[in-house]
Coordinates of C-alpha atoms in Angstrom, one line a residue:
M150 CA 0.0 0.0 0.0
T151 CA 1.3 3.4 -0.9
R152 CA 1.4 6.0 1.9
L153 CA 0.1 9.5 1.1
P154 CA 2.5 12.4 1.7
N155 CA 2.6 13.6 5.3
G156 CA -0.5 15.8 6.1
L157 CA -2.3 15.2 2.7
G158 CA -4.4 12.3 4.0
R159 CA -5.5 14.4 7.0
T160 CA -6.4 17.3 4.7
I161 CA -8.6 15.1 2.5
F162 CA -10.3 13.5 5.5
I163 CA -11.1 17.0 7.0
A164 CA -12.5 18.2 3.6
A165 CA -14.6 15.1 3.2
L166 CA -16.0 15.4 6.7
A167 CA -16.8 19.1 6.2
G168 CA -18.6 18.3 2.9
V169 CA -20.7 15.6 4.6
M170 CA -21.7 17.9 7.5
F171 CA -22.7 20.7 5.1
A172 CA -24.8 18.3 3.0
G173 CA -26.5 17.1 6.2
F174 CA -27.2 20.7 7.2
L175 CA -28.8 21.4 3.8
L176 CA -31.1 18.4 4.2
V177 CA -32.2 19.1 7.8
T178 CA -32.7 22.9 7.5
P179 CA -35.9 23.0 5.5
R180 CA -37.5 20.5 8.0
L181 CA -36.5 22.6 11.0
T182 CA -38.1 25.7 9.7
A183 CA -41.3 24.0 8.7
S184 CA -41.9 22.0 12.0
S185 CA -42.9 23.4 15.4
R186 CA -40.7 23.7 18.5
D187 CA -39.9 20.6 20.5
G188 CA -42.0 18.2 18.5
E189 CA -45.3 20.0 19.4
P190 CA -47.9 20.0 16.7
A191 CA -48.2 23.3 14.9
T192 CA -51.1 25.5 15.9
T193 CA -53.1 28.0 13.9
T194 CA -54.5 31.2 15.4
T195 CA -57.4 32.8 13.7
V196 CA -58.1 36.5 14.2
P197 CA -61.7 37.4 13.7
P198 CA -62.2 40.1 11.1
T199 CA -63.0 43.6 12.2
T200 CA -65.6 45.7 10.5
T201 CA -65.1 49.5 10.2
S202 CA -67.2 51.9 8.4
T203 CA -65.9 55.1 6.9
T204 CA -67.9 57.8 5.2
L205 CA -66.0 60.0 2.8
A206 CA -67.0 63.4 1.8
P207 CA -67.7 63.9 -1.9
V208 CA -64.6 65.2 -3.8
T209 CA -65.1 67.9 -6.4
T210 CA -62.6 68.0 -9.2
T211 CA -62.2 70.5 -12.0
T212 CA -60.3 70.6 -15.2
T213 CA -60.2 74.3 -15.6
R214 CA -57.1 76.1 -14.3
P215 CA -57.7 79.0 -11.9
A216 CA -56.6 82.4 -13.0
V217 CA -53.1 83.4 -11.6
T218 CA -52.3 87.0 -10.9
T219 CA -48.7 88.0 -10.9
T220 CA -47.0 91.3 -10.3
T221 CA -43.5 92.5 -11.0
T222 CA -43.6 95.6 -8.9
L223 CA -41.5 95.7 -5.7
P224 CA -43.2 96.7 -2.4
V225 CA -42.9 100.4 -1.7
D226 CA -42.6 99.9 2.0
P227 CA -39.0 99.0 2.8
E228 CA -40.1 97.3 6.0
A229 CA -41.9 94.7 3.8
V230 CA -38.6 93.6 2.3
T231 CA -36.7 90.9 4.2
P232 CA -33.1 91.9 4.3
E233 CA -30.3 89.4 3.3
N234 CA -29.2 87.3 6.2
G235 CA -27.3 89.5 8.7
Y236 CA -27.9 92.8 6.8
D237 CA -30.6 94.1 9.1
G238 CA -29.1 97.5 10.2
T239 CA -27.9 96.2 13.5
V240 CA -24.4 97.3 12.6
T241 CA -23.5 100.0 10.1
L242 CA -20.2 100.9 8.4
G243 CA -18.8 104.1 7.1
V244 CA -15.6 104.2 5.1
Y245 CA -13.2 107.2 4.9
F246 CA -9.6 107.7 3.7
E247 CA -6.8 110.1 3.8
G248 CA -3.7 110.4 1.6
D249 CA 0.0 111.1 2.2
G250 CA -0.6 114.9 2.4
G251 CA -3.1 114.5 5.3
G252 CA -6.7 115.7 5.0
K253 CA -9.7 113.8 6.0
E254 CA -12.3 111.8 4.1
Y255 CA -12.2 112.5 0.4
A256 CA -8.6 113.8 0.2
E257 CA -6.5 113.7 -3.0
L258 CA -4.6 110.4 -3.5
H259 CA -1.4 110.2 -5.6
D260 CA 0.3 107.3 -7.4
G261 CA 3.0 105.7 -5.4
G262 CA 1.7 106.9 -2.1
T263 CA -0.3 105.2 0.6
I264 CA -3.9 105.4 1.6
K265 CA -4.9 105.3 5.3
W266 CA -8.4 103.9 5.5
R267 CA -10.8 104.5 8.5
L268 CA -13.7 102.0 8.8
H269 CA -16.2 103.6 11.2
V270 CA -18.4 100.9 12.8
V271 CA -21.6 101.8 14.7
N272 CA -23.8 99.5 16.8
S273 CA -27.2 100.8 15.6
S274 CA -29.1 98.2 17.7
D275 CA -30.3 97.9 21.3
E276 CA -28.2 94.8 21.8
K277 CA -24.5 94.5 22.8
L278 CA -22.2 93.4 19.9
W279 CA -19.2 91.2 20.3
G280 CA -16.2 90.3 18.1
V281 CA -16.4 93.3 15.8
F282 CA -14.2 92.5 12.8
A283 CA -13.7 94.9 9.8
Y284 CA -12.0 94.0 6.5
L285 CA -11.1 96.0 3.4
E286 CA -10.8 93.9 0.3
L287 CA -7.3 93.8 -1.3
N288 CA -5.9 95.4 1.9
G289 CA -6.8 92.9 4.6
P290 CA -8.2 93.1 8.1
A291 CA -8.5 96.5 9.7
A292 CA -7.3 96.9 13.3
C293 CA -10.3 98.0 15.4
E294 CA -9.9 100.1 18.5
D295 CA -12.8 98.2 20.2
H296 CA -14.3 94.8 19.6
I297 CA -17.2 95.0 22.0
L298 CA -19.8 97.7 21.4
D299 CA -22.7 98.6 23.6
P300 CA -25.9 99.9 22.0
G301 CA -25.2 103.2 20.2
E302 CA -21.4 103.0 20.6
S303 CA -19.0 103.1 17.7
T304 CA -15.4 102.3 17.0
D305 CA -12.8 103.0 14.3
C306 CA -10.9 100.3 12.5
W307 CA -7.7 101.2 10.5
V308 CA -5.8 99.7 7.6
T309 CA -3.2 101.2 5.3
G310 CA -2.7 100.2 1.6
P311 CA -0.8 101.4 -1.5
A312 CA -2.0 104.0 -3.9
A313 CA -1.7 103.2 -7.7
D314 CA -2.9 105.4 -10.5
G315 CA -6.5 104.7 -11.6
A316 CA -10.2 104.7 -10.6
Y317 CA -11.3 102.1 -8.1
V318 CA -14.2 100.8 -6.0
A319 CA -13.2 99.8 -2.5
E320 CA -15.2 97.1 -0.9
A321 CA -15.3 97.1 2.9
W322 CA -17.3 95.0 5.3
V323 CA -17.8 94.4 9.0
N324 CA -19.1 91.4 11.0
A325 CA -20.2 91.3 14.6
W326 CA -22.2 89.0 16.8
T327 CA -25.3 89.5 19.1
L328 CA -26.3 86.8 21.5
T329 CA -28.3 85.0 18.8
A330 CA -26.9 85.9 15.4
M331 CA -24.1 87.2 13.3
V332 CA -24.8 90.7 11.9
K333 CA -22.9 92.5 9.1
D334 CA -22.7 95.5 6.8
K335 CA -20.9 96.1 3.5
V336 CA -19.9 99.4 1.8
F337 CA -18.6 100.2 -1.7
V338 CA -16.6 103.4 -2.1
D339 CA -15.5 104.9 -5.4
F340 CA -12.1 106.7 -5.4
V341 CA -9.5 107.9 -7.8
V342 CA -5.7 107.9 -7.4
L343 CA -4.1 110.7 -9.4
P344 CA -0.9 110.1 -11.5

């Protein structure tokens, strides 16, 4: 008799045993699911039918489309217009600048000089504002003197930028927070830098 290599006979025996067990499982499983527990006969429970009565109201349908009235006019009352989220007048922003030669607000600006911007922030509400943050596009954040404003208080925020020949529109904005929401304002300022 020829001996099988070491371990091969054991592997064949285990594979054959596993196959027989799996085949037995497949034969017994349908019978287990169809029979009752512990050899007890299966019982059937009948639920008596219930009778309910519902009376529906008659439904009226129509195939004619109702007339639709549209209007393209805006409301005249500004209170009727919902402001964009945060732009509710709680905080207001004014923007001013001065050039190298001094002067306030709309002073002359010359190419190659610098522009000193003042962003004036006012708490126009009856709530305290926290975290006042002002920003001038293309120049960066403006350093604010105060970041907490009581109702009616104001602060100035400052930023300096270069002056280059041409006509521009400066975009400045401010954010602040009440106890319940973020509020904001945005201002666009036209200015000209002379050659």
